[in-house]
C-alpha cells in the first residue's frame, strides 16, 4: 500500500482531516490539500502531532504533507474530494487539470445545511447526485467513485474510537473500486461494500441525512450503517 499516494482535497476540514489521520496512521502516503498551502501544511503538522504515540510498531514514520489543492491532486493516484456541496464545482474546476492517471473519490453530501438549511434535508442536484455532478466536471478519462458519505468525521478524528461503518462505494469503473477497497480496509471498523454504479450514489448520499437525524434523537455523534446478509472475506 506504500506506493499509493492519497491527496485529500479539503483535508483541512472535518471529514478530510479524519481520513488523513486514519490513513497516515495506517502507513499510507497522504497529502492534505487546501486552497491555502500554509493551512494545508498546518493540518499536516496537526496530523503528525495527533499521531504521536499512536504509531503502529511497523510504521514509526508517517508520510503526511500539505499542499495547495491542485498541487496535491497532481501528486496522487487517489484524489479524495472532501468539501461542502456549495464548493464542489469550484474546487473540481480548480483541480481537474491535475487528475491525469488518478481516480477521484467524491464524498460530497448535498445537505441543505451547506446553504444554511436543515442538516437533515437534501438539496436537489440536477444530475441526480453530488457524485454525478462531480462526474461532469472532471475529464472523461478520470474514474469517479462515490464513498465515505455515511461515516462520522468525528469518529474518524477520535483515535480512541473505532468508527463502525460500512462504506458504500458507487462507481462505474471496477478497476478503480479494486484500488479503493483495500484503502478503505486499512481503517479499522470500515468495510467497503460495492453498492453498484455511480447512479446509486443518489440514494447513498441521502442516508447521511437519516444518520444525522438518528444522531440527534439518540444524542450520539457516531451513528453509521452496516449491511447484513453478506459473506465477505476479511
Ligand atoms: N463531516 C462529516 O461527518 C461528513 C461525513 C461524511 C461526508 N461528509 C461530506 O464531506 C464533505 C466535507 O465535509 P466536512 O464536514 O469535512 O466539511 P468542512 O469541514 O465544512 O469543509 C471541508 C473543507 O472544504 C474547504 N472549503 C470550505 N468551504 C469552501 C469553499 N466555499 N470553497 C472552497 N473550499 C471550501 C475547506 O478547505 P480549505 O479552506 O482548506 O480550502 C474546508 O476545510 C461534505 O460534502 C460533507 O457533506 C461529511
Tab-separated table of C-alpha atoms and ligand atoms in Angstrom:
chain	number	residue	atom	x	y	z
A	1	UNK	CA	0.000	0.000	0.000
A	2	UNK	CA	3.072	2.177	0.480
A	3	UNK	CA	3.161	3.203	-3.199
A	4	UNK	CA	-0.379	4.646	-3.185
A	5	UNK	CA	-0.435	8.384	-2.585
A	6	UNK	CA	-3.752	9.817	-1.480
A	7	UNK	CA	-4.499	13.514	-1.831
A	8	UNK	CA	-7.364	14.759	0.299
A	9	UNK	CA	-8.823	17.915	-1.189
A	10	UNK	CA	-10.346	19.852	1.689
A	11	UNK	CA	-8.273	17.730	4.074
A	12	UNK	CA	-8.224	20.666	6.480
A	13	UNK	CA	-11.923	20.055	7.216
A	14	UNK	CA	-13.694	17.548	9.424
A	15	UNK	CA	-14.048	14.526	7.142
A	16	UNK	CA	-10.817	15.066	5.213
A	17	UNK	CA	-8.765	15.531	8.353
A	18	UNK	CA	-10.257	12.387	9.887
A	19	UNK	CA	-9.411	10.358	6.790
A	20	UNK	CA	-5.903	11.851	6.670
A	21	UNK	CA	-5.304	10.836	10.284
A	22	UNK	CA	-6.507	7.294	9.781
A	23	UNK	CA	-4.661	6.668	6.523
A	24	UNK	CA	-1.422	8.252	7.729
A	25	UNK	CA	-1.647	6.091	10.822
A	26	UNK	CA	-2.010	3.029	8.580
A	27	UNK	CA	1.213	3.936	6.753
A	28	UNK	CA	-0.317	5.403	3.568
A	29	UNK	CA	1.337	8.447	1.967
A	30	UNK	CA	-1.161	11.272	2.465
A	31	UNK	CA	-1.133	14.791	1.036
A	32	UNK	CA	-3.575	17.241	2.591
A	33	UNK	CA	-4.944	19.729	0.067
A	34	UNK	CA	-6.298	23.184	0.793
A	35	UNK	CA	-6.957	26.380	-1.119
A	36	UNK	CA	-4.240	27.789	1.109
A	37	UNK	CA	-0.928	25.911	1.158
A	38	UNK	CA	0.026	27.138	4.631
A	39	UNK	CA	-3.319	25.915	6.017
A	40	UNK	CA	-2.613	22.519	4.432
A	41	UNK	CA	0.844	22.376	5.986
A	42	UNK	CA	-0.588	23.311	9.399
A	43	UNK	CA	-3.115	20.480	9.094
A	44	UNK	CA	-0.300	18.057	8.195
A	45	UNK	CA	1.562	19.173	11.318
A	46	UNK	CA	-1.601	18.570	13.375
A	47	UNK	CA	-1.842	15.051	11.955
A	48	UNK	CA	1.779	14.355	12.904
A	49	UNK	CA	1.226	15.722	16.417
A	50	UNK	CA	-2.016	13.798	16.892
A	51	UNK	CA	-0.342	10.581	15.799
A	52	UNK	CA	2.479	10.859	18.317
A	53	UNK	CA	2.159	7.761	20.470
A	54	UNK	CA	-0.261	6.132	18.028
A	55	UNK	CA	2.266	4.675	15.582
A	56	UNK	CA	1.819	1.007	14.807
A	57	UNK	CA	5.134	-0.752	15.517
A	58	UNK	CA	5.882	-1.364	11.843
A	59	UNK	CA	5.495	2.241	10.727
A	60	UNK	CA	7.184	4.710	13.040
A	61	UNK	CA	7.433	7.256	10.220
A	62	UNK	CA	4.259	8.857	8.944
A	63	UNK	CA	4.109	10.221	5.420
A	64	UNK	CA	1.955	13.328	5.620
A	65	UNK	CA	2.374	16.632	3.832
A	66	UNK	CA	0.294	19.657	2.852
A	67	UNK	CA	-0.060	21.420	-0.494
A	68	UNK	CA	-2.422	23.695	-2.390
A	69	UNK	CA	-5.335	21.620	-3.775
A	70	UNK	CA	-4.221	21.312	-7.427
A	71	UNK	CA	-0.624	20.570	-6.460
A	72	UNK	CA	-1.802	17.911	-4.027
A	73	UNK	CA	-4.012	16.280	-6.667
A	74	UNK	CA	-1.185	16.269	-9.223
A	75	UNK	CA	0.968	14.109	-6.947
A	76	UNK	CA	-1.585	11.461	-6.052
A	77	UNK	CA	-3.055	8.340	-7.614
A	78	UNK	CA	-6.178	8.601	-5.468
A	79	UNK	CA	-7.781	12.027	-5.001
A	80	UNK	CA	-10.466	12.294	-2.332
A	81	UNK	CA	-12.758	15.302	-2.580
A	82	UNK	CA	-13.977	16.354	0.881
A	83	UNK	CA	-15.549	19.797	0.547
A	84	UNK	CA	-19.106	21.091	1.083
A	85	UNK	CA	-21.545	20.809	-1.842
A	86	UNK	CA	-21.518	24.603	-2.125
A	87	UNK	CA	-17.802	24.444	-3.003
A	88	UNK	CA	-17.771	21.198	-5.002
A	89	UNK	CA	-17.896	22.564	-8.554
A	90	UNK	CA	-15.442	25.411	-7.977
A	91	UNK	CA	-12.941	23.096	-6.327
A	92	UNK	CA	-13.294	20.473	-9.071
A	93	UNK	CA	-12.649	23.155	-11.701
A	94	UNK	CA	-9.500	24.130	-9.824
A	95	UNK	CA	-8.103	20.561	-9.743
A	96	UNK	CA	-9.423	18.947	-12.919
A	97	UNK	CA	-6.254	19.735	-14.839
A	98	UNK	CA	-4.285	17.784	-12.241
A	99	UNK	CA	-6.171	14.485	-12.273
A	100	UNK	CA	-4.360	12.628	-15.053
A	101	UNK	CA	-3.844	9.000	-14.061
A	102	UNK	CA	-5.749	9.397	-10.798
A	103	UNK	CA	-9.124	8.244	-9.574
A	104	UNK	CA	-11.455	10.743	-7.938
A	105	UNK	CA	-13.355	9.710	-4.813
A	106	UNK	CA	-16.231	12.067	-4.141
A	107	UNK	CA	-17.549	12.230	-0.574
A	108	UNK	CA	-19.925	15.150	-1.088
A	109	UNK	CA	-23.342	15.023	0.537
A	110	UNK	CA	-25.725	17.654	-0.848
A	111	UNK	CA	-27.091	18.641	2.540
A	112	UNK	CA	-29.217	21.759	2.801
A	113	UNK	CA	-27.003	22.778	5.752
A	114	UNK	CA	-24.293	23.734	3.252
A	115	UNK	CA	-26.565	26.607	2.178
A	116	UNK	CA	-27.832	27.470	5.648
A	117	UNK	CA	-30.714	24.979	5.622
A	118	UNK	CA	-31.545	21.980	7.817
A	119	UNK	CA	-28.822	19.306	8.152
A	120	UNK	CA	-31.469	16.593	7.789
A	121	UNK	CA	-32.659	17.842	4.402
A	122	UNK	CA	-31.167	17.191	0.993
A	123	UNK	CA	-30.633	19.718	-1.781
A	124	UNK	CA	-31.797	18.839	-5.256
A	125	UNK	CA	-28.885	18.313	-7.646
A	126	UNK	CA	-29.847	18.454	-11.309
A	127	UNK	CA	-27.623	15.487	-12.223
A	128	UNK	CA	-29.271	13.330	-9.544
A	129	UNK	CA	-26.426	13.243	-7.029
A	130	UNK	CA	-23.333	15.146	-5.973
A	131	UNK	CA	-21.208	12.328	-7.400
A	132	UNK	CA	-22.960	12.549	-10.771
A	133	UNK	CA	-22.300	16.274	-10.711
A	134	UNK	CA	-18.622	15.583	-9.970
A	135	UNK	CA	-18.551	13.203	-12.954
A	136	UNK	CA	-19.484	16.128	-15.231
A	137	UNK	CA	-16.709	18.393	-14.027
A	138	UNK	CA	-13.692	16.097	-14.380
A	139	UNK	CA	-12.100	14.653	-17.527
A	140	UNK	CA	-13.929	11.677	-19.053
A	141	UNK	CA	-10.826	9.527	-18.531
A	142	UNK	CA	-10.858	10.086	-14.761
A	143	UNK	CA	-12.726	7.308	-12.953
A	144	UNK	CA	-15.138	8.725	-10.377
A	145	UNK	CA	-16.203	6.801	-7.282
A	146	UNK	CA	-18.574	7.932	-4.544
A	147	UNK	CA	-17.737	6.832	-0.996
A	148	UNK	CA	-17.450	7.754	2.707
A	149	UNK	CA	-20.789	9.610	2.854
A	150	UNK	CA	-22.074	7.676	5.835
A	151	UNK	CA	-19.067	7.614	8.161
A	152	UNK	CA	-18.826	10.056	11.052
A	153	UNK	CA	-15.965	12.527	10.689
A	154	UNK	CA	-15.980	12.925	14.440
A	155	UNK	CA	-15.389	9.202	14.921
A	156	UNK	CA	-12.547	9.243	12.375
A	157	UNK	CA	-10.870	12.126	14.185
A	158	UNK	CA	-11.074	10.485	17.613
A	159	UNK	CA	-8.393	7.818	17.651
A	160	UNK	CA	-9.877	6.260	20.795
A	161	UNK	CA	-12.960	5.337	18.726
A	162	UNK	CA	-13.342	2.589	16.122
A	163	UNK	CA	-15.717	4.070	13.528
A	164	UNK	CA	-18.054	1.108	12.909
A	165	UNK	CA	-19.454	1.725	9.437
A	166	UNK	CA	-19.814	0.115	6.047
A	167	UNK	CA	-18.520	2.305	3.241
A	168	UNK	CA	-20.893	2.022	0.302
A	169	UNK	CA	-18.817	2.567	-2.822
A	170	UNK	CA	-20.599	3.544	-6.036
A	171	UNK	CA	-18.955	3.824	-9.428
A	172	UNK	CA	-18.833	2.587	-12.987
A	173	UNK	CA	-15.148	1.617	-13.025
A	174	UNK	CA	-14.419	-1.791	-11.494
A	175	UNK	CA	-10.634	-1.330	-11.559
A	176	UNK	CA	-10.962	1.906	-9.589
A	177	UNK	CA	-13.075	0.114	-6.984
A	178	UNK	CA	-10.356	-2.513	-6.623
A	179	UNK	CA	-7.900	0.301	-5.862
A	180	UNK	CA	-10.152	1.937	-3.257
A	181	UNK	CA	-11.387	-1.164	-1.418
A	182	UNK	CA	-8.033	-2.097	0.181
A	183	UNK	CA	-7.548	1.538	1.202
A	184	UNK	CA	-10.914	1.504	2.991
A	185	UNK	CA	-9.966	-1.726	4.760
A	186	UNK	CA	-6.839	-0.060	6.175
A	187	UNK	CA	-9.098	1.934	8.513
A	188	UNK	CA	-10.214	-0.270	11.399
A	189	UNK	CA	-14.010	-0.522	11.637
A	190	UNK	CA	-14.674	0.415	8.000
A	191	UNK	CA	-15.763	-2.209	5.469
A	192	UNK	CA	-16.040	-1.424	1.754
A	193	UNK	CA	-19.239	-2.597	0.058
A	194	UNK	CA	-19.736	-2.447	-3.693
A	195	UNK	CA	-23.037	-0.557	-3.926
A	196	UNK	CA	-23.166	-0.625	-7.716
A	197	UNK	CA	-22.925	2.060	-10.385
A	198	UNK	CA	-22.324	5.745	-9.745
A	199	UNK	CA	-26.039	6.466	-10.113
A	200	UNK	CA	-26.651	4.583	-6.812
A	201	UNK	CA	-24.888	7.427	-5.056
A	202	UNK	CA	-28.167	9.312	-5.330
A	203	UNK	CA	-29.507	7.001	-2.611
A	204	UNK	CA	-26.306	6.550	-0.594
A	205	UNK	CA	-25.856	10.313	-0.197
A	206	UNK	CA	-29.337	10.632	1.315
A	207	UNK	CA	-28.595	8.010	4.012
A	208	UNK	CA	-26.377	10.630	5.649
A	209	UNK	CA	-29.402	12.815	6.366
A	210	UNK	CA	-31.039	9.826	8.096
A	211	UNK	CA	-27.904	9.214	10.180
A	212	UNK	CA	-27.807	12.873	11.236
A	213	UNK	CA	-31.438	12.555	12.320
A	214	UNK	CA	-30.605	9.370	14.284
A	215	UNK	CA	-27.587	11.061	15.911
A	216	UNK	CA	-29.864	13.845	17.126
A	217	UNK	CA	-32.544	11.582	18.513
A	218	UNK	CA	-30.135	9.287	20.367
A	219	UNK	CA	-27.801	12.138	21.376
A	220	UNK	CA	-24.745	10.491	19.799
A	221	UNK	CA	-22.284	11.578	17.102
A	222	UNK	CA	-21.114	8.325	15.566
A	223	UNK	CA	-24.149	6.619	14.015
A	224	UNK	CA	-23.136	4.542	10.995
A	225	UNK	CA	-24.583	1.774	8.840
A	226	UNK	CA	-23.952	-1.943	8.391
A	227	UNK	CA	-25.263	-4.120	5.538
A	228	UNK	CA	-26.230	-7.570	6.804
A	229	UNK	CA	-26.502	-10.879	4.994
A	230	UNK	CA	-23.173	-10.658	3.209
A	231	UNK	CA	-20.486	-13.329	3.366
A	232	UNK	CA	-17.380	-11.259	2.696
A	233	UNK	CA	-13.756	-12.291	3.031
A	234	UNK	CA	-11.903	-10.060	5.524
B	1	LIG	N1	-18.474	15.872	8.495
B	1	LIG	C1	-18.927	14.618	8.337
B	1	LIG	O1	-19.167	13.868	9.314
B	1	LIG	C2	-19.100	14.070	6.944
B	1	LIG	C3	-19.333	12.693	6.790
B	1	LIG	C4	-19.491	12.186	5.518
B	1	LIG	C5	-19.458	13.037	4.412
B	1	LIG	N2	-19.253	14.362	4.596
B	1	LIG	C6	-19.190	15.224	3.402
B	1	LIG	O2	-17.826	15.503	3.197
B	1	LIG	C7	-17.672	16.830	2.692
B	1	LIG	C8	-16.757	17.597	3.636
B	1	LIG	O3	-17.403	17.707	4.883
B	1	LIG	P1	-16.697	18.456	6.102
B	1	LIG	O4	-17.625	18.361	7.247
B	1	LIG	O5	-15.295	17.947	6.253
B	1	LIG	O6	-16.672	19.947	5.529
B	1	LIG	P2	-15.967	21.247	6.098
B	1	LIG	O7	-15.141	20.896	7.289
B	1	LIG	O8	-17.014	22.288	6.266
B	1	LIG	O9	-15.063	21.736	4.875
B	1	LIG	C9	-14.013	20.945	4.359
B	1	LIG	C10	-13.033	21.834	3.630
B	1	LIG	O10	-13.605	22.326	2.434
B	1	LIG	C11	-12.968	23.547	2.092
B	1	LIG	N3	-13.990	24.554	1.815
B	1	LIG	C12	-14.942	25.004	2.644
B	1	LIG	N4	-15.678	25.972	2.060
B	1	LIG	C13	-15.164	26.136	0.839
B	1	LIG	C14	-15.480	26.997	-0.245
B	1	LIG	N5	-16.502	27.863	-0.198
B	1	LIG	N6	-14.743	26.909	-1.361
B	1	LIG	C15	-13.726	26.030	-1.451
B	1	LIG	N7	-13.373	25.178	-0.434
B	1	LIG	C16	-14.091	25.241	0.683
B	1	LIG	C17	-12.147	23.996	3.299
B	1	LIG	O11	-10.781	23.745	2.991
B	1	LIG	P3	-9.708	24.929	2.758
B	1	LIG	O12	-10.255	26.182	3.406
B	1	LIG	O13	-8.506	24.421	3.458
B	1	LIG	O14	-9.565	25.043	1.300
B	1	LIG	C18	-12.644	23.087	4.381
B	1	LIG	O15	-11.668	22.805	5.372
B	1	LIG	C19	-19.063	17.443	2.617
B	1	LIG	O16	-19.567	17.378	1.312
B	1	LIG	C20	-19.873	16.573	3.568
B	1	LIG	O17	-21.225	16.510	3.217
B	1	LIG	C21	-19.050	14.904	5.835
